[in-house]
PDB file of C-alpha atoms in Angstrom:
ATOM      1  CA  LEU H 923    -129.088 -24.385 -24.019  1.00  0.00           C
ATOM      2  CA  ASN H 924    -126.923 -24.358 -27.132  1.00  0.00           C
ATOM      3  CA  LEU H 925    -127.230 -27.111 -29.765  1.00  0.00           C
ATOM      4  CA  GLU H 926    -124.020 -27.874 -31.648  1.00  0.00           C
ATOM      5  CA  ASP H 927    -124.815 -29.829 -34.831  1.00  0.00           C
ATOM      6  CA  GLU H 928    -122.618 -29.668 -37.910  1.00  0.00           C
ATOM      7  CA  HIS H 929    -124.999 -31.529 -40.262  1.00  0.00           C
ATOM      8  CA  GLY H 930    -128.327 -30.162 -38.997  1.00  0.00           C
ATOM      9  CA  ALA H 931    -129.682 -33.623 -38.218  1.00  0.00           C
ATOM     10  CA  PHE H 932    -130.611 -32.937 -34.578  1.00  0.00           C
ATOM     11  CA  SER H 933    -133.254 -30.580 -33.238  1.00  0.00           C
ATOM     12  CA  LEU H 934    -134.133 -29.602 -29.679  1.00  0.00           C
ATOM     13  CA  LYS H 935    -137.603 -28.609 -28.511  1.00  0.00           C
ATOM     14  CA  SER H 936    -138.922 -28.005 -25.009  1.00  0.00           C
ATOM     15  CA  ARG H 937    -142.195 -29.456 -23.851  1.00  0.00           C
ATOM     16  CA  PRO H 938    -144.893 -27.370 -22.134  1.00  0.00           C
ATOM     17  CA  SER H 939    -143.550 -27.224 -18.605  1.00  0.00           C
ATOM     18  CA  THR H 940    -142.520 -25.028 -15.700  1.00  0.00           C
ATOM     19  CA  LEU H 941    -139.786 -23.268 -17.708  1.00  0.00           C
ATOM     20  CA  ASP H 942    -140.010 -19.476 -17.804  1.00  0.00           C
ATOM     21  CA  ASP H 943    -138.136 -17.064 -20.059  1.00  0.00           C
ATOM     22  CA  PHE H 944    -135.285 -15.503 -18.114  1.00  0.00           C
ATOM     23  CA  HIS H 945    -134.050 -12.521 -20.108  1.00  0.00           C
ATOM     24  CA  THR H 946    -130.627 -10.939 -19.800  1.00  0.00           C
ATOM     25  CA  GLU H 947    -131.962  -7.699 -18.341  1.00  0.00           C
ATOM     26  CA  ASP H 948    -133.244  -9.678 -15.338  1.00  0.00           C
ATOM     27  CA  VAL H 949    -129.700 -10.583 -14.276  1.00  0.00           C
ATOM     28  CA  GLU H 950    -127.756  -7.613 -15.605  1.00  0.00           C
ATOM     29  CA  GLU H 951    -127.727  -5.694 -12.348  1.00  0.00           C
ATOM     30  CA  PHE H 952    -126.823  -8.801 -10.341  1.00  0.00           C
ATOM     31  CA  CYS H 953    -123.966  -9.768 -12.646  1.00  0.00           C
ATOM     32  CA  ILE H 954    -122.453  -6.267 -12.791  1.00  0.00           C
ATOM     33  CA  GLY H 955    -122.558  -6.003  -9.001  1.00  0.00           C
ATOM     34  CA  ASN H 956    -120.508  -9.208  -8.789  1.00  0.00           C
ATOM     35  CA  GLY H 957    -117.988  -8.181 -11.419  1.00  0.00           C
ATOM     36  CA  ASN H 958    -119.291 -10.583 -14.095  1.00  0.00           C
ATOM     37  CA  LYS H 959    -120.435  -9.838 -17.600  1.00  0.00           C
ATOM     38  CA  PRO H 960    -124.120 -10.635 -18.159  1.00  0.00           C
ATOM     39  CA  PRO H 961    -124.979 -13.205 -20.863  1.00  0.00           C
ATOM     40  CA  ASN H 962    -125.791 -11.818 -24.286  1.00  0.00           C
ATOM     41  CA  LYS H 963    -128.631 -14.296 -25.031  1.00  0.00           C
ATOM     42  CA  PRO H 964    -131.934 -15.008 -23.262  1.00  0.00           C
ATOM     43  CA  TYR H 965    -131.706 -17.748 -20.704  1.00  0.00           C
ATOM     44  CA  LEU H 966    -134.279 -20.033 -19.082  1.00  0.00           C
ATOM     45  CA  LEU H 967    -135.284 -20.229 -15.459  1.00  0.00           C
ATOM     46  CA  LEU H 968    -136.192 -23.499 -13.748  1.00  0.00           C
ATOM     47  CA  ARG H 969    -137.657 -22.739 -10.358  1.00  0.00           C
ATOM     48  CA  ARG H 970    -136.684 -24.677  -7.235  1.00  0.00           C
ATOM     49  CA  GLY H 971    -138.316 -28.088  -6.904  1.00  0.00           C
ATOM     50  CA  ARG H 972    -139.529 -28.107 -10.513  1.00  0.00           C
ATOM     51  CA  SER H 973    -138.484 -30.254 -13.481  1.00  0.00           C
ATOM     52  CA  THR H 974    -138.800 -29.978 -17.224  1.00  0.00           C
ATOM     53  CA  GLU H 975    -138.390 -32.122 -20.333  1.00  0.00           C
ATOM     54  CA  PHE H 976    -136.928 -31.617 -23.787  1.00  0.00           C
ATOM     55  CA  ASP H 977    -137.438 -33.611 -26.986  1.00  0.00           C
ATOM     56  CA  VAL H 978    -134.362 -34.303 -29.096  1.00  0.00           C
ATOM     57  CA  THR H 979    -135.243 -35.276 -32.673  1.00  0.00           C
ATOM     58  CA  PHE H 980    -132.858 -37.011 -35.067  1.00  0.00           C
ATOM     59  CA  LYS H 981    -133.602 -36.671 -38.794  1.00  0.00           C
ATOM     60  CA  PRO H 982    -130.551 -37.671 -40.829  1.00  0.00           C
ATOM     61  CA  THR H 983    -130.033 -36.885 -44.491  1.00  0.00           C
ATOM     62  CA  LEU H 984    -126.971 -39.122 -44.787  1.00  0.00           C
ATOM     63  CA  ALA H 985    -126.493 -42.855 -44.243  1.00  0.00           C
ATOM     64  CA  GLN H 986    -123.753 -42.508 -41.669  1.00  0.00           C
ATOM     65  CA  ARG H 987    -122.982 -41.983 -37.997  1.00  0.00           C
ATOM     66  CA  LEU H 988    -123.626 -38.417 -36.837  1.00  0.00           C
ATOM     67  CA  GLU H 989    -122.769 -36.633 -33.629  1.00  0.00           C
ATOM     68  CA  GLY H 990    -123.845 -33.457 -31.900  1.00  0.00           C
ATOM     69  CA  LYS H 991    -123.703 -31.732 -28.526  1.00  0.00           C
ATOM     70  CA  ILE H 992    -125.994 -29.786 -26.243  1.00  0.00           C
ATOM     71  CA  HIS H 993    -124.209 -27.243 -24.067  1.00  0.00           C
ATOM     72  CA  VAL H 994    -126.125 -26.456 -20.893  1.00  0.00           C
ATOM     73  CA  LEU H 995    -124.978 -23.363 -18.979  1.00  0.00           C
ATOM     74  CA  VAL H 996    -126.068 -23.786 -15.370  1.00  0.00           C
ATOM     75  CA  GLY H 997    -125.810 -21.632 -12.255  1.00  0.00           C
ATOM     76  CA  ASP H 998    -126.518 -18.128 -11.067  1.00  0.00           C
ATOM     77  CA  LEU H 999    -123.455 -16.776 -12.838  1.00  0.00           C
ATOM     78  CA  TYR H1000    -123.642 -19.217 -15.772  1.00  0.00           C
ATOM     79  CA  VAL H1001    -120.118 -20.491 -15.196  1.00  0.00           C
ATOM     80  CA  HIS H1002    -120.965 -24.218 -15.215  1.00  0.00           C
ATOM     81  CA  ASN H1003    -121.011 -25.809 -18.668  1.00  0.00           C
ATOM     82  CA  ILE H1004    -122.644 -29.264 -18.916  1.00  0.00           C
ATOM     83  CA  VAL H1005    -122.192 -31.085 -22.227  1.00  0.00           C
ATOM     84  CA  ILE H1006    -124.733 -33.685 -23.406  1.00  0.00           C
ATOM     85  CA  GLU H1007    -123.436 -35.930 -26.203  1.00  0.00           C
ATOM     86  CA  LEU H1008    -125.809 -36.701 -29.084  1.00  0.00           C
ATOM     87  CA  VAL H1009    -125.210 -39.794 -31.200  1.00  0.00           C
ATOM     88  CA  GLY H1010    -127.357 -40.993 -34.092  1.00  0.00           C
ATOM     89  CA  GLU H1011    -126.855 -43.358 -36.975  1.00  0.00           C
ATOM     90  CA  GLY H1012    -128.558 -42.728 -40.286  1.00  0.00           C
ATOM     91  CA  HIS H1013    -129.169 -45.867 -42.309  1.00  0.00           C
ATOM     92  CA  LYS H1014    -130.521 -46.694 -45.702  1.00  0.00           C
ATOM     93  CA  ASP H1015    -131.199 -50.403 -45.433  1.00  0.00           C
ATOM     94  CA  GLU H1016    -132.937 -52.547 -48.011  1.00  0.00           C
ATOM     95  CA  PHE H1017    -134.986 -54.094 -45.195  1.00  0.00           C
ATOM     96  CA  THR H1018    -135.789 -53.131 -41.617  1.00  0.00           C
ATOM     97  CA  LEU H1019    -137.316 -54.728 -38.528  1.00  0.00           C
ATOM     98  CA  ASP H1020    -139.838 -52.255 -37.137  1.00  0.00           C
ATOM     99  CA  GLY H1021    -141.756 -52.227 -33.857  1.00  0.00           C
ATOM    100  CA  LEU H1022    -138.917 -53.524 -31.686  1.00  0.00           C
ATOM    101  CA  GLU H1023    -137.685 -51.984 -28.430  1.00  0.00           C
ATOM    102  CA  GLU H1024    -134.450 -50.374 -27.313  1.00  0.00           C
ATOM    103  CA  ASP H1025    -131.965 -52.774 -25.770  1.00  0.00           C
ATOM    104  CA  THR H1026    -131.674 -51.074 -22.369  1.00  0.00           C
ATOM    105  CA  GLU H1027    -129.010 -53.482 -21.117  1.00  0.00           C
ATOM    106  CA  GLU H1028    -126.798 -52.621 -24.045  1.00  0.00           C
ATOM    107  CA  ARG H1029    -127.477 -48.922 -23.564  1.00  0.00           C
ATOM    108  CA  ASN H1030    -126.631 -49.011 -19.860  1.00  0.00           C
ATOM    109  CA  ALA H1031    -123.621 -51.284 -20.102  1.00  0.00           C
ATOM    110  CA  GLU H1032    -120.590 -49.834 -18.319  1.00  0.00           C
ATOM    111  CA  SER H1033    -118.343 -50.904 -21.144  1.00  0.00           C
ATOM    112  CA  SER H1034    -120.089 -48.604 -23.586  1.00  0.00           C
ATOM    113  CA  LEU H1035    -119.557 -45.647 -21.254  1.00  0.00           C
ATOM    114  CA  LYS H1036    -115.814 -46.233 -21.254  1.00  0.00           C
ATOM    115  CA  LYS H1037    -115.524 -46.211 -25.031  1.00  0.00           C
ATOM    116  CA  ASP H1038    -113.983 -43.250 -26.800  1.00  0.00           C
ATOM    117  CA  ILE H1039    -116.680 -43.687 -29.444  1.00  0.00           C
ATOM    118  CA  ILE H1040    -120.234 -43.947 -28.153  1.00  0.00           C
ATOM    119  CA  ASP H1041    -122.463 -46.274 -30.163  1.00  0.00           C
ATOM    120  CA  ALA H1042    -125.977 -45.353 -31.246  1.00  0.00           C
ATOM    121  CA  VAL H1043    -128.682 -47.247 -29.326  1.00  0.00           C
ATOM    122  CA  ARG H1044    -129.900 -50.277 -31.241  1.00  0.00           C
ATOM    123  CA  VAL H1045    -133.600 -51.040 -31.454  1.00  0.00           C
ATOM    124  CA  ASN H1046    -133.447 -54.829 -31.715  1.00  0.00           C
ATOM    125  CA  HIS H1047    -134.980 -56.148 -28.506  1.00  0.00           C
ATOM    126  CA  ILE H1048    -138.272 -57.900 -27.647  1.00  0.00           C
ATOM    127  CA  GLN H1049    -139.295 -57.889 -23.998  1.00  0.00           C
ATOM    128  CA  PHE H1050    -141.924 -60.517 -23.186  1.00  0.00           C
ATOM    129  CA  GLY H1051    -141.923 -59.637 -19.499  1.00  0.00           C
ATOM    130  CA  GLU H1052    -143.629 -62.102 -17.158  1.00  0.00           C
ATOM    131  CA  CYS H1053    -145.110 -65.264 -18.691  1.00  0.00           C
ATOM    132  CA  PRO H1054    -146.864 -68.149 -16.859  1.00  0.00           C
ATOM    133  CA  VAL H1055    -145.530 -71.668 -17.344  1.00  0.00           C
ATOM    134  CA  GLY H1056    -147.387 -73.537 -20.093  1.00  0.00           C
ATOM    135  CA  LYS H1057    -149.194 -70.458 -21.404  1.00  0.00           C
ATOM    136  CA  PRO H1058    -148.321 -68.880 -24.776  1.00  0.00           C
ATOM    137  CA  CYS H1059    -147.137 -65.264 -24.817  1.00  0.00           C
ATOM    138  CA  HIS H1060    -147.149 -63.333 -28.097  1.00  0.00           C
ATOM    139  CA  ARG H1061    -145.291 -60.303 -29.448  1.00  0.00           C
ATOM    140  CA  THR H1062    -145.554 -58.815 -32.954  1.00  0.00           C
ATOM    141  CA  PHE H1063    -143.248 -56.690 -35.097  1.00  0.00           C
ATOM    142  CA  THR H1064    -142.882 -55.910 -38.808  1.00  0.00           C
ATOM    143  CA  ILE H1065    -140.293 -56.735 -41.467  1.00  0.00           C
ATOM    144  CA  THR H1066    -140.237 -54.332 -44.421  1.00  0.00           C
ATOM    145  CA  ASN H1067    -138.669 -54.453 -47.897  1.00  0.00           C
ATOM    146  CA  HIS H1068    -137.678 -50.890 -48.842  1.00  0.00           C
ATOM    147  CA  THR H1069    -136.497 -51.662 -52.366  1.00  0.00           C
ATOM    148  CA  HIS H1070    -138.598 -50.695 -55.383  1.00  0.00           C
ATOM    149  CA  LYS H1071    -137.839 -53.590 -57.735  1.00  0.00           C
ATOM    150  CA  GLN H1072    -136.101 -56.352 -55.753  1.00  0.00           C
ATOM    151  CA  ALA H1073    -137.849 -59.259 -54.016  1.00  0.00           C
ATOM    152  CA  MET H1074    -136.332 -60.611 -50.807  1.00  0.00           C
ATOM    153  CA  ARG H1075    -136.487 -63.862 -48.848  1.00  0.00           C
ATOM    154  CA  PHE H1076    -136.246 -64.164 -45.048  1.00  0.00           C
ATOM    155  CA  GLN H1077    -135.829 -67.158 -42.735  1.00  0.00           C
ATOM    156  CA  TRP H1078    -135.707 -67.152 -38.928  1.00  0.00           C
ATOM    157  CA  LYS H1079    -133.233 -69.454 -37.192  1.00  0.00           C
ATOM    158  CA  ALA H1080    -135.080 -70.047 -33.922  1.00  0.00           C
ATOM    159  CA  ASP H1081    -135.247 -72.973 -31.508  1.00  0.00           C
ATOM    160  CA  SER H1082    -138.449 -74.692 -30.402  1.00  0.00           C
ATOM    161  CA  THR H1083    -138.981 -72.398 -27.388  1.00  0.00           C
ATOM    162  CA  PHE H1084    -139.611 -69.349 -29.559  1.00  0.00           C
ATOM    163  CA  GLN H1085    -141.879 -69.819 -32.565  1.00  0.00           C
ATOM    164  CA  PHE H1086    -141.817 -67.258 -35.409  1.00  0.00           C
ATOM    165  CA  SER H1087    -144.795 -66.986 -37.734  1.00  0.00           C
ATOM    166  CA  PRO H1088    -144.164 -66.787 -40.581  1.00  0.00           C
ATOM    167  CA  LYS H1089    -140.766 -68.388 -40.152  1.00  0.00           C
ATOM    168  CA  VAL H1090    -139.925 -68.360 -43.861  1.00  0.00           C
ATOM    169  CA  GLY H1091    -141.331 -66.065 -46.490  1.00  0.00           C
ATOM    170  CA  HIS H1092    -140.921 -63.655 -49.390  1.00  0.00           C
ATOM    171  CA  LEU H1093    -141.111 -59.868 -49.339  1.00  0.00           C
ATOM    172  CA  LEU H1094    -142.139 -58.321 -52.613  1.00  0.00           C
ATOM    173  CA  PRO H1095    -140.762 -54.842 -53.431  1.00  0.00           C
ATOM    174  CA  GLY H1096    -142.123 -52.136 -51.155  1.00  0.00           C
ATOM    175  CA  CYS H1097    -144.093 -54.626 -49.033  1.00  0.00           C
ATOM    176  CA  ALA H1098    -144.102 -55.488 -45.328  1.00  0.00           C
ATOM    177  CA  LYS H1099    -145.215 -58.416 -43.165  1.00  0.00           C
ATOM    178  CA  ASP H1100    -146.140 -58.768 -39.530  1.00  0.00           C
ATOM    179  CA  ILE H1101    -144.066 -61.353 -37.667  1.00  0.00           C
ATOM    180  CA  THR H1102    -145.529 -62.935 -34.518  1.00  0.00           C
ATOM    181  CA  VAL H1103    -143.177 -64.450 -31.938  1.00  0.00           C
ATOM    182  CA  THR H1104    -144.721 -66.954 -29.527  1.00  0.00           C
ATOM    183  CA  LEU H1105    -143.045 -68.079 -26.322  1.00  0.00           C
ATOM    184  CA  LYS H1106    -144.351 -71.172 -24.545  1.00  0.00           C
ATOM    185  CA  SER H1107    -142.252 -72.884 -21.913  1.00  0.00           C
ATOM    186  CA  ASP H1108    -143.355 -75.932 -19.906  1.00  0.00           C
ATOM    187  CA  VAL H1109    -140.790 -75.226 -17.179  1.00  0.00           C
ATOM    188  CA  PRO H1110    -139.719 -72.084 -15.304  1.00  0.00           C
ATOM    189  CA  ALA H1111    -137.012 -70.234 -17.192  1.00  0.00           C
ATOM    190  CA  VAL H1112    -135.261 -66.887 -17.519  1.00  0.00           C
ATOM    191  CA  PHE H1113    -134.221 -65.580 -20.932  1.00  0.00           C
ATOM    192  CA  ARG H1114    -131.835 -62.615 -20.969  1.00  0.00           C
ATOM    193  CA  ARG H1115    -131.053 -61.243 -24.418  1.00  0.00           C
ATOM    194  CA  HIS H1116    -131.598 -64.616 -26.100  1.00  0.00           C
ATOM    195  CA  LEU H1117    -130.155 -64.155 -29.590  1.00  0.00           C
ATOM    196  CA  VAL H1118    -132.164 -65.120 -32.680  1.00  0.00           C
ATOM    197  CA  LYS H1119    -130.910 -64.478 -36.201  1.00  0.00           C
ATOM    198  CA  CYS H1120    -132.805 -63.912 -39.434  1.00  0.00           C
ATOM    199  CA  LYS H1121    -131.210 -64.699 -42.788  1.00  0.00           C
ATOM    200  CA  VAL H1122    -132.250 -62.217 -45.480  1.00  0.00           C
ATOM    201  CA  ALA H1123    -131.252 -62.186 -49.155  1.00  0.00           C
ATOM    202  CA  ARG H1124    -132.313 -60.745 -52.493  1.00  0.00           C
ATOM    203  CA  ILE H1125    -133.909 -63.315 -54.803  1.00  0.00           C
ATOM    204  CA  ASN H1126    -134.890 -63.577 -58.457  1.00  0.00           C
ATOM    205  CA  PHE H1127    -137.926 -65.585 -59.515  1.00  0.00           C
ATOM    206  CA  GLU H1128    -137.877 -67.938 -62.478  1.00  0.00           C
ATOM    207  CA  LEU H1129    -141.197 -66.506 -63.662  1.00  0.00           C
ATOM    208  CA  PRO H1130    -141.732 -62.796 -64.366  1.00  0.00           C
ATOM    209  CA  GLN H1131    -142.311 -61.059 -61.042  1.00  0.00           C
ATOM    210  CA  ARG H1132    -145.743 -59.791 -62.086  1.00  0.00           C
ATOM    211  CA  LYS H1133    -146.873 -63.427 -62.338  1.00  0.00           C
ATOM    212  CA  VAL H1134    -145.553 -64.415 -58.905  1.00  0.00           C
ATOM    213  CA  GLN H1135    -147.824 -64.159 -55.878  1.00  0.00           C
ATOM    214  CA  ASP H1136    -146.730 -63.391 -52.360  1.00  0.00           C
ATOM    215  CA  TRP H1137    -145.701 -66.435 -50.312  1.00  0.00           C
ATOM    216  CA  ASP H1138    -144.799 -67.533 -46.774  1.00  0.00           C
ATOM    217  CA  ASP H1139    -145.029 -70.787 -44.808  1.00  0.00           C
ATOM    218  CA  ARG H1140    -148.467 -69.915 -43.359  1.00  0.00           C
ATOM    219  CA  MET H1141    -150.144 -70.176 -46.750  1.00  0.00           C
ATOM    220  CA  SER H1142    -152.008 -73.289 -47.831  1.00  0.00           C
ATOM    221  CA  ILE H1143    -154.025 -74.704 -50.718  1.00  0.00           C
ATOM    222  CA  VAL H1144    -157.458 -76.205 -50.034  1.00  0.00           C
ATOM    223  CA  THR H1145    -158.915 -78.869 -52.324  1.00  0.00           C
ATOM    224  CA  TRP H1146    -161.852 -81.266 -52.115  1.00  0.00           C
ATOM    225  CA  LYS H1147    -161.576 -84.899 -53.219  1.00  0.00           C
ATOM    226  CA  ASP H1148    -164.082 -87.722 -53.542  1.00  0.00           C
ATOM    227  CA  THR H1149    -164.189 -90.404 -50.853  1.00  0.00           C
ATOM    228  CA  THR H1150    -165.507 -93.955 -50.812  1.00  0.00           C
ATOM    229  CA  ARG H1151    -168.217 -92.877 -48.364  1.00  0.00           C
ATOM    230  CA  THR H1152    -171.660 -92.329 -49.854  1.00  0.00           C
ATOM    231  CA  ASP H1153    -174.525 -90.382 -48.378  1.00  0.00           C
ATOM    232  CA  PRO H1154    -177.682 -92.551 -48.668  1.00  0.00           C
ATOM    233  CA  ALA H1155    -179.728 -89.431 -49.400  1.00  0.00           C
ATOM    234  CA  ALA H1156    -177.404 -88.325 -52.232  1.00  0.00           C
ATOM    235  CA  SER H1157    -176.397 -89.865 -55.524  1.00  0.00           C
ATOM    236  CA  TRP H1158    -172.770 -88.739 -55.327  1.00  0.00           C
ATOM    237  CA  PRO H1159    -169.887 -89.656 -52.995  1.00  0.00           C
ATOM    238  CA  GLU H1160    -168.995 -87.485 -50.054  1.00  0.00           C
ATOM    239  CA  LYS H1161    -166.233 -84.877 -50.413  1.00  0.00           C
ATOM    240  CA  GLU H1162    -163.240 -84.601 -48.111  1.00  0.00           C
ATOM    241  CA  LYS H1163    -161.371 -81.368 -47.430  1.00  0.00           C
ATOM    242  CA  VAL H1164    -157.631 -81.575 -48.076  1.00  0.00           C
ATOM    243  CA  VAL H1165    -155.264 -78.804 -46.901  1.00  0.00           C
ATOM    244  CA  LYS H1166    -151.702 -78.732 -48.217  1.00  0.00           C
ATOM    245  CA  PRO H1167    -148.914 -76.186 -47.723  1.00  0.00           C
ATOM    246  CA  ALA H1168    -148.617 -73.794 -50.652  1.00  0.00           C
ATOM    247  CA  PRO H1169    -145.402 -74.528 -52.591  1.00  0.00           C
ATOM    248  CA  GLU H1170    -142.709 -71.866 -52.550  1.00  0.00           C
ATOM    249  CA  PRO H1171    -142.273 -70.159 -55.953  1.00  0.00           C
ATOM    250  CA  ALA H1172    -139.030 -71.155 -57.683  1.00  0.00           C
ATOM    251  CA  TYR H1173    -136.207 -68.652 -57.161  1.00  0.00           C
ATOM    252  CA  THR H1174    -132.446 -68.144 -57.141  1.00  0.00           C
ATOM    253  CA  VAL H1175    -130.507 -66.305 -54.432  1.00  0.00           C
ATOM    254  CA  GLU H1176    -128.068 -63.463 -55.046  1.00  0.00           C
ATOM    255  CA  GLU H1177    -125.312 -64.886 -52.856  1.00  0.00           C
ATOM    256  CA  GLU H1178    -123.504 -61.577 -52.368  1.00  0.00           C
ATOM    257  CA  SER H1179    -126.644 -60.060 -50.840  1.00  0.00           C
ATOM    258  CA  ILE H1180    -126.997 -62.540 -47.943  1.00  0.00           C
ATOM    259  CA  GLN H1181    -127.006 -60.863 -44.530  1.00  0.00           C
ATOM    260  CA  GLU H1182    -128.224 -61.615 -41.024  1.00  0.00           C
ATOM    261  CA  ALA H1183    -130.422 -59.517 -38.763  1.00  0.00           C
ATOM    262  CA  GLU H1184    -130.166 -60.015 -34.995  1.00  0.00           C
ATOM    263  CA  VAL H1185    -133.011 -59.819 -32.489  1.00  0.00           C
ATOM    264  CA  TYR H1186    -132.662 -60.301 -28.731  1.00  0.00           C
ATOM    265  CA  LEU H1187    -135.488 -61.859 -26.703  1.00  0.00           C
ATOM    266  CA  SER H1188    -135.975 -61.516 -22.950  1.00  0.00           C
ATOM    267  CA  ALA H1189    -138.590 -63.170 -20.742  1.00  0.00           C
ATOM    268  CA  PHE H1190    -139.266 -64.444 -17.240  1.00  0.00           C
ATOM    269  CA  VAL H1191    -141.304 -67.675 -17.073  1.00  0.00           C
ATOM    270  CA  ALA H1192    -142.658 -68.909 -13.739  1.00  0.00           C
ATOM    271  CA  TYR H1193    -145.610 -70.733 -12.216  1.00  0.00           C
ATOM    272  CA  SER H1194    -148.700 -68.800 -11.218  1.00  0.00           C
ATOM    273  CA  GLN H1195    -149.355 -69.166  -7.477  1.00  0.00           C
ATOM    274  CA  PHE H1196    -152.042 -67.890  -5.154  1.00  0.00           C
ATOM    275  CA  LYS H1197    -153.318 -68.234  -1.619  1.00  0.00           C
ATOM    276  CA  LEU H1198    -156.876 -68.035  -0.277  1.00  0.00           C
ATOM    277  CA  SER H1199    -157.687 -66.824   3.227  1.00  0.00           C
ATOM    278  CA  THR H1200    -160.273 -69.612   3.527  1.00  0.00           C
ATOM    279  CA  VAL H1201    -161.634 -72.576   1.618  1.00  0.00           C
ATOM    280  CA  VAL H1202    -165.101 -72.431   3.201  1.00  0.00           C
ATOM    281  CA  VAL H1203    -167.354 -69.399   3.067  1.00  0.00           C
ATOM    282  CA  GLN H1204    -170.050 -69.701   5.733  1.00  0.00           C
ATOM    283  CA  LEU H1205    -172.943 -67.297   5.249  1.00  0.00           C
ATOM    284  CA  LYS H1206    -175.261 -66.604   8.146  1.00  0.00           C
ATOM    285  CA  ASP H1207    -178.933 -67.537   7.933  1.00  0.00           C
ATOM    286  CA  THR H1208    -180.626 -65.166   5.532  1.00  0.00           C
ATOM    287  CA  ALA H1209    -184.327 -64.471   5.133  1.00  0.00           C
ATOM    288  CA  PRO H1210    -185.886 -64.776   1.678  1.00  0.00           C
ATOM    289  CA  ASN H1211    -185.453 -61.741  -0.600  1.00  0.00           C
ATOM    290  CA  GLN H1212    -182.661 -60.424   1.584  1.00  0.00           C
ATOM    291  CA  THR H1213    -178.950 -60.336   0.814  1.00  0.00           C
ATOM    292  CA  ARG H1214    -176.042 -61.539   2.900  1.00  0.00           C
ATOM    293  CA  THR H1215    -172.411 -60.825   1.967  1.00  0.00           C
ATOM    294  CA  ALA H1216    -169.241 -62.570   3.068  1.00  0.00           C
ATOM    295  CA  THR H1217    -165.677 -61.560   2.188  1.00  0.00           C
ATOM    296  CA  PHE H1218    -162.528 -63.580   1.708  1.00  0.00           C
ATOM    297  CA  ARG H1219    -159.091 -62.661   0.365  1.00  0.00           C
ATOM    298  CA  MET H1220    -157.110 -64.073  -2.557  1.00  0.00           C
ATOM    299  CA  CYS H1221    -153.416 -63.183  -2.776  1.00  0.00           C
ATOM    300  CA  ASN H1222    -151.036 -63.633  -5.707  1.00  0.00           C
ATOM    301  CA  THR H1223    -147.978 -65.237  -4.113  1.00  0.00           C
ATOM    302  CA  GLY H1224    -146.194 -66.005  -7.379  1.00  0.00           C
ATOM    303  CA  LYS H1225    -143.754 -64.017  -9.492  1.00  0.00           C
ATOM    304  CA  VAL H1226    -145.991 -63.584 -12.563  1.00  0.00           C
ATOM    305  CA  ALA H1227    -149.427 -62.113 -13.138  1.00  0.00           C
ATOM    306  CA  LEU H1228    -152.331 -64.347 -12.101  1.00  0.00           C
ATOM    307  CA  LYS H1229    -155.285 -64.694 -14.456  1.00  0.00           C
ATOM    308  CA  TYR H1230    -158.369 -66.320 -12.967  1.00  0.00           C
ATOM    309  CA  THR H1231    -162.101 -66.863 -13.470  1.00  0.00           C
ATOM    310  CA  TRP H1232    -164.746 -68.185 -11.110  1.00  0.00           C
ATOM    311  CA  VAL H1233    -166.726 -71.216 -12.315  1.00  0.00           C
ATOM    312  CA  GLU H1234    -169.489 -72.933 -10.381  1.00  0.00           C
ATOM    313  CA  ALA H1235    -168.673 -76.587  -9.733  1.00  0.00           C
ATOM    314  CA  ALA H1236    -170.714 -78.964 -11.874  1.00  0.00           C
ATOM    315  CA  ASP H1237    -171.682 -81.170  -8.922  1.00  0.00           C
ATOM    316  CA  SER H1238    -172.752 -78.291  -6.684  1.00  0.00           C
ATOM    317  CA  GLU H1239    -176.400 -77.707  -5.925  1.00  0.00           C
ATOM    318  CA  ALA H1240    -178.416 -75.736  -3.418  1.00  0.00           C
ATOM    319  CA  VAL H1241    -179.610 -77.593  -0.318  1.00  0.00           C
ATOM    320  CA  GLU H1242    -183.168 -76.730   0.564  1.00  0.00           C
ATOM    321  CA  LYS H1243    -184.062 -76.408   4.233  1.00  0.00           C
ATOM    322  CA  PRO H1244    -187.449 -75.671   5.789  1.00  0.00           C
ATOM    323  CA  TYR H1245    -188.036 -72.028   6.586  1.00  0.00           C
ATOM    324  CA  PHE H1246    -189.772 -71.140   9.873  1.00  0.00           C
ATOM    325  CA  THR H1247    -191.555 -67.917  10.771  1.00  0.00           C
ATOM    326  CA  THR H1248    -192.506 -66.692  14.191  1.00  0.00           C
ATOM    327  CA  LEU H1249    -195.790 -64.809  14.426  1.00  0.00           C
ATOM    328  CA  MET H1250    -195.752 -61.587  16.363  1.00  0.00           C
ATOM    329  CA  ARG H1251    -198.483 -61.378  19.002  1.00  0.00           C
TER     330      ARG H1251
END
């Protein structure tokens, strides 16, 4: 294997596997006997029926698209040359969305294979998988501000099906926040790469930044106020708890900094369904202090995972019957 990398951003490392060193002296006699020149570098031997894995690492030093190649010489005489294309994109963004997944549909799209320029795989996808109707499903990722002095504001533009928390908030310099996405659908539905956008911009506070506290729409202020109700055992009126949303600190937006981040959401929502082999379990007569076991089958006939618990019915009760013994004579 030969790694071709002009900028030194890619590295190739084999995992512990069934690969053995296959040195040139092992094939020298065979190659000369067939009129071929033996290779001048050590090769690797993968024995029949075995497989192996390699890790390709991308560590860019430049904020740009980078390419590389892996040349794989295959065959007894090493005449077959397989080329693996390497594509990576170094970025130096002011903010990033971390903890997302690769968009496999985009990666496997036939159109991308026909391009003269192969795009780097984007990590901007959230896969909810299977979700029952009417039950909330949650996924979490992180939004990070990589600047050292600049505060930023974000706002998710999502419909009612997908709830982002926090939906609006500030990111102080060098800080990050966890974003939770909740999907709850009251009807069966299929979401394939449902696009949601996030508006992000640099902001300047009216107050000095050291006097401004972090803020998002989850935060609240709790106060207690007097009521007209009076506790007979106390000489003061009762207090009532009041919760109000925390006001957003005053700010101005740097208009030229506004940009949008895109996230794709996929999910399959369906009803949970099951089938029981019986609705009556009839246990045979059992003597006291002995155990009798009966078996029945429950099958998940739906298209999503089935969560269940067994609860004894509130109106159920044991029916006592007289117990008879027969004396042995």
